[in-house]
Amino acid sequence: MILLAVYMQDKEFGLVIVITSIIFAVFGVIGILRFIWNKK
């Protein structure tokens, strides 16, 4: 909801925030998967 509001106010800046948040989410998932894989 917050991201959507920011995106509505300033489209370019909002898009940057959305992309960076997606990248962080992807890296977070990869990190968790690696951690689980290393525990096996």
PDB file of N, CA and C in Angstrom:
ATOM      1  N   MET A   1       0.836  -1.211   0.000  1.00  0.00           N
ATOM      2  CA  MET A   1       0.000   0.000   0.000  1.00  0.00           C
ATOM      3  C   MET A   1       0.867   1.256   0.000  1.00  0.00           C
ATOM      4  N   ILE A   2       1.921   1.257   0.834  1.00  0.00           N
ATOM      5  CA  ILE A   2       2.836   2.413   0.914  1.00  0.00           C
ATOM      6  C   ILE A   2       3.563   2.594  -0.416  1.00  0.00           C
ATOM      7  N   LEU A   3       4.051   1.473  -0.973  1.00  0.00           N
ATOM      8  CA  LEU A   3       4.750   1.525  -2.264  1.00  0.00           C
ATOM      9  C   LEU A   3       3.848   2.099  -3.349  1.00  0.00           C
ATOM     10  N   LEU A   4       2.565   1.701  -3.332  1.00  0.00           N
ATOM     11  CA  LEU A   4       1.606   2.181  -4.324  1.00  0.00           C
ATOM     12  C   LEU A   4       1.412   3.690  -4.198  1.00  0.00           C
ATOM     13  N   ALA A   5       1.318   4.193  -2.971  1.00  0.00           N
ATOM     14  CA  ALA A   5       1.149   5.626  -2.726  1.00  0.00           C
ATOM     15  C   ALA A   5       2.360   6.411  -3.221  1.00  0.00           C
ATOM     16  N   VAL A   6       3.546   5.895  -2.925  1.00  0.00           N
ATOM     17  CA  VAL A   6       4.783   6.542  -3.394  1.00  0.00           C
ATOM     18  C   VAL A   6       4.835   6.527  -4.916  1.00  0.00           C
ATOM     19  N   TYR A   7       4.444   5.401  -5.496  1.00  0.00           N
ATOM     20  CA  TYR A   7       4.439   5.257  -6.961  1.00  0.00           C
ATOM     21  C   TYR A   7       3.491   6.264  -7.613  1.00  0.00           C
ATOM     22  N   MET A   8       2.341   6.497  -6.985  1.00  0.00           N
ATOM     23  CA  MET A   8       1.376   7.458  -7.516  1.00  0.00           C
ATOM     24  C   MET A   8       1.927   8.885  -7.449  1.00  0.00           C
ATOM     25  N   GLN A   9       2.659   9.208  -6.383  1.00  0.00           N
ATOM     26  CA  GLN A   9       3.208  10.557  -6.206  1.00  0.00           C
ATOM     27  C   GLN A   9       4.322  10.830  -7.212  1.00  0.00           C
ATOM     28  N   ASP A  10       5.289   9.910  -7.300  1.00  0.00           N
ATOM     29  CA  ASP A  10       6.431  10.110  -8.197  1.00  0.00           C
ATOM     30  C   ASP A  10       6.730   8.783  -8.884  1.00  0.00           C
ATOM     31  N   LYS A  11       6.292   8.660 -10.125  1.00  0.00           N
ATOM     32  CA  LYS A  11       6.335   7.376 -10.825  1.00  0.00           C
ATOM     33  C   LYS A  11       7.752   6.818 -10.963  1.00  0.00           C
ATOM     34  N   GLU A  12       8.707   7.656 -11.359  1.00  0.00           N
ATOM     35  CA  GLU A  12      10.079   7.171 -11.552  1.00  0.00           C
ATOM     36  C   GLU A  12      10.685   6.695 -10.240  1.00  0.00           C
ATOM     37  N   PHE A  13      10.569   7.517  -9.206  1.00  0.00           N
ATOM     38  CA  PHE A  13      11.121   7.172  -7.891  1.00  0.00           C
ATOM     39  C   PHE A  13      10.419   5.941  -7.326  1.00  0.00           C
ATOM     40  N   GLY A  14       9.108   5.872  -7.497  1.00  0.00           N
ATOM     41  CA  GLY A  14       8.322   4.722  -7.039  1.00  0.00           C
ATOM     42  C   GLY A  14       8.764   3.445  -7.730  1.00  0.00           C
ATOM     43  N   LEU A  15       9.019   3.545  -9.023  1.00  0.00           N
ATOM     44  CA  LEU A  15       9.464   2.384  -9.798  1.00  0.00           C
ATOM     45  C   LEU A  15      10.809   1.879  -9.293  1.00  0.00           C
ATOM     46  N   VAL A  16      11.717   2.812  -8.968  1.00  0.00           N
ATOM     47  CA  VAL A  16      13.025   2.455  -8.410  1.00  0.00           C
ATOM     48  C   VAL A  16      12.848   1.704  -7.092  1.00  0.00           C
ATOM     49  N   ILE A  17      11.967   2.192  -6.223  1.00  0.00           N
ATOM     50  CA  ILE A  17      11.708   1.538  -4.932  1.00  0.00           C
ATOM     51  C   ILE A  17      11.150   0.132  -5.139  1.00  0.00           C
ATOM     52  N   VAL A  18      10.199  -0.001  -6.061  1.00  0.00           N
ATOM     53  CA  VAL A  18       9.598  -1.316  -6.352  1.00  0.00           C
ATOM     54  C   VAL A  18      10.656  -2.296  -6.855  1.00  0.00           C
ATOM     55  N   ILE A  19      11.479  -1.854  -7.798  1.00  0.00           N
ATOM     56  CA  ILE A  19      12.528  -2.723  -8.366  1.00  0.00           C
ATOM     57  C   ILE A  19      13.529  -3.136  -7.292  1.00  0.00           C
ATOM     58  N   THR A  20      13.994  -2.172  -6.479  1.00  0.00           N
ATOM     59  CA  THR A  20      14.968  -2.489  -5.435  1.00  0.00           C
ATOM     60  C   THR A  20      14.374  -3.439  -4.398  1.00  0.00           C
ATOM     61  N   SER A  21      13.104  -3.239  -4.041  1.00  0.00           N
ATOM     62  CA  SER A  21      12.455  -4.127  -3.065  1.00  0.00           C
ATOM     63  C   SER A  21      12.329  -5.547  -3.618  1.00  0.00           C
ATOM     64  N   ILE A  22      12.026  -5.676  -4.906  1.00  0.00           N
ATOM     65  CA  ILE A  22      11.950  -6.998  -5.557  1.00  0.00           C
ATOM     66  C   ILE A  22      13.323  -7.659  -5.556  1.00  0.00           C
ATOM     67  N   ILE A  23      14.369  -6.890  -5.884  1.00  0.00           N
ATOM     68  CA  ILE A  23      15.737  -7.420  -5.892  1.00  0.00           C
ATOM     69  C   ILE A  23      16.128  -7.898  -4.494  1.00  0.00           C
ATOM     70  N   PHE A  24      15.843  -7.086  -3.472  1.00  0.00           N
ATOM     71  CA  PHE A  24      16.143  -7.482  -2.091  1.00  0.00           C
ATOM     72  C   PHE A  24      15.393  -8.747  -1.701  1.00  0.00           C
ATOM     73  N   ALA A  25      14.133  -8.852  -2.126  1.00  0.00           N
ATOM     74  CA  ALA A  25      13.328 -10.041  -1.833  1.00  0.00           C
ATOM     75  C   ALA A  25      13.939 -11.279  -2.483  1.00  0.00           C
ATOM     76  N   VAL A  26      14.359 -11.149  -3.745  1.00  0.00           N
ATOM     77  CA  VAL A  26      14.982 -12.267  -4.475  1.00  0.00           C
ATOM     78  C   VAL A  26      16.275 -12.697  -3.770  1.00  0.00           C
ATOM     79  N   PHE A  27      17.137 -11.723  -3.420  1.00  0.00           N
ATOM     80  CA  PHE A  27      18.382 -12.037  -2.722  1.00  0.00           C
ATOM     81  C   PHE A  27      18.105 -12.688  -1.371  1.00  0.00           C
ATOM     82  N   GLY A  28      17.064 -12.229  -0.678  1.00  0.00           N
ATOM     83  CA  GLY A  28      16.683 -12.813   0.607  1.00  0.00           C
ATOM     84  C   GLY A  28      16.287 -14.275   0.465  1.00  0.00           C
ATOM     85  N   VAL A  29      15.476 -14.570  -0.561  1.00  0.00           N
ATOM     86  CA  VAL A  29      15.049 -15.956  -0.820  1.00  0.00           C
ATOM     87  C   VAL A  29      16.245 -16.835  -1.165  1.00  0.00           C
ATOM     88  N   ILE A  30      17.139 -16.322  -2.021  1.00  0.00           N
ATOM     89  CA  ILE A  30      18.345 -17.071  -2.393  1.00  0.00           C
ATOM     90  C   ILE A  30      19.199 -17.345  -1.161  1.00  0.00           C
ATOM     91  N   GLY A  31      19.357 -16.345  -0.302  1.00  0.00           N
ATOM     92  CA  GLY A  31      20.135 -16.507   0.924  1.00  0.00           C
ATOM     93  C   GLY A  31      19.554 -17.572   1.841  1.00  0.00           C
ATOM     94  N   ILE A  32      18.229 -17.557   1.997  1.00  0.00           N
ATOM     95  CA  ILE A  32      17.544 -18.544   2.846  1.00  0.00           C
ATOM     96  C   ILE A  32      17.707 -19.946   2.253  1.00  0.00           C
ATOM     97  N   LEU A  33      17.517 -20.072   0.939  1.00  0.00           N
ATOM     98  CA  LEU A  33      17.663 -21.374   0.270  1.00  0.00           C
ATOM     99  C   LEU A  33      19.086 -21.906   0.412  1.00  0.00           C
ATOM    100  N   ARG A  34      20.086 -21.043   0.255  1.00  0.00           N
ATOM    101  CA  ARG A  34      21.483 -21.447   0.428  1.00  0.00           C
ATOM    102  C   ARG A  34      21.741 -21.911   1.859  1.00  0.00           C
ATOM    103  N   PHE A  35      21.189 -21.172   2.821  1.00  0.00           N
ATOM    104  CA  PHE A  35      21.350 -21.512   4.236  1.00  0.00           C
ATOM    105  C   PHE A  35      20.764 -22.897   4.523  1.00  0.00           C
ATOM    106  N   ILE A  36      19.562 -23.156   3.987  1.00  0.00           N
ATOM    107  CA  ILE A  36      18.902 -24.464   4.170  1.00  0.00           C
ATOM    108  C   ILE A  36      19.718 -25.555   3.471  1.00  0.00           C
ATOM    109  N   TRP A  37      20.201 -25.260   2.255  1.00  0.00           N
ATOM    110  CA  TRP A  37      20.976 -26.231   1.465  1.00  0.00           C
ATOM    111  C   TRP A  37      22.270 -26.601   2.191  1.00  0.00           C
ATOM    112  N   ASN A  38      22.927 -25.605   2.795  1.00  0.00           N
ATOM    113  CA  ASN A  38      24.189 -25.846   3.517  1.00  0.00           C
ATOM    114  C   ASN A  38      23.988 -26.648   4.796  1.00  0.00           C
ATOM    115  N   LYS A  39      22.792 -26.556   5.384  1.00  0.00           N
ATOM    116  CA  LYS A  39      22.502 -27.294   6.626  1.00  0.00           C
ATOM    117  C   LYS A  39      22.353 -28.791   6.376  1.00  0.00           C
ATOM    118  N   LYS A  40      21.985 -29.175   5.145  1.00  0.00           N
ATOM    119  CA  LYS A  40      21.756 -30.598   4.829  1.00  0.00           C
ATOM    120  C   LYS A  40      23.067 -31.386   4.877  1.00  0.00           C
TER     121      LYS A  40
END
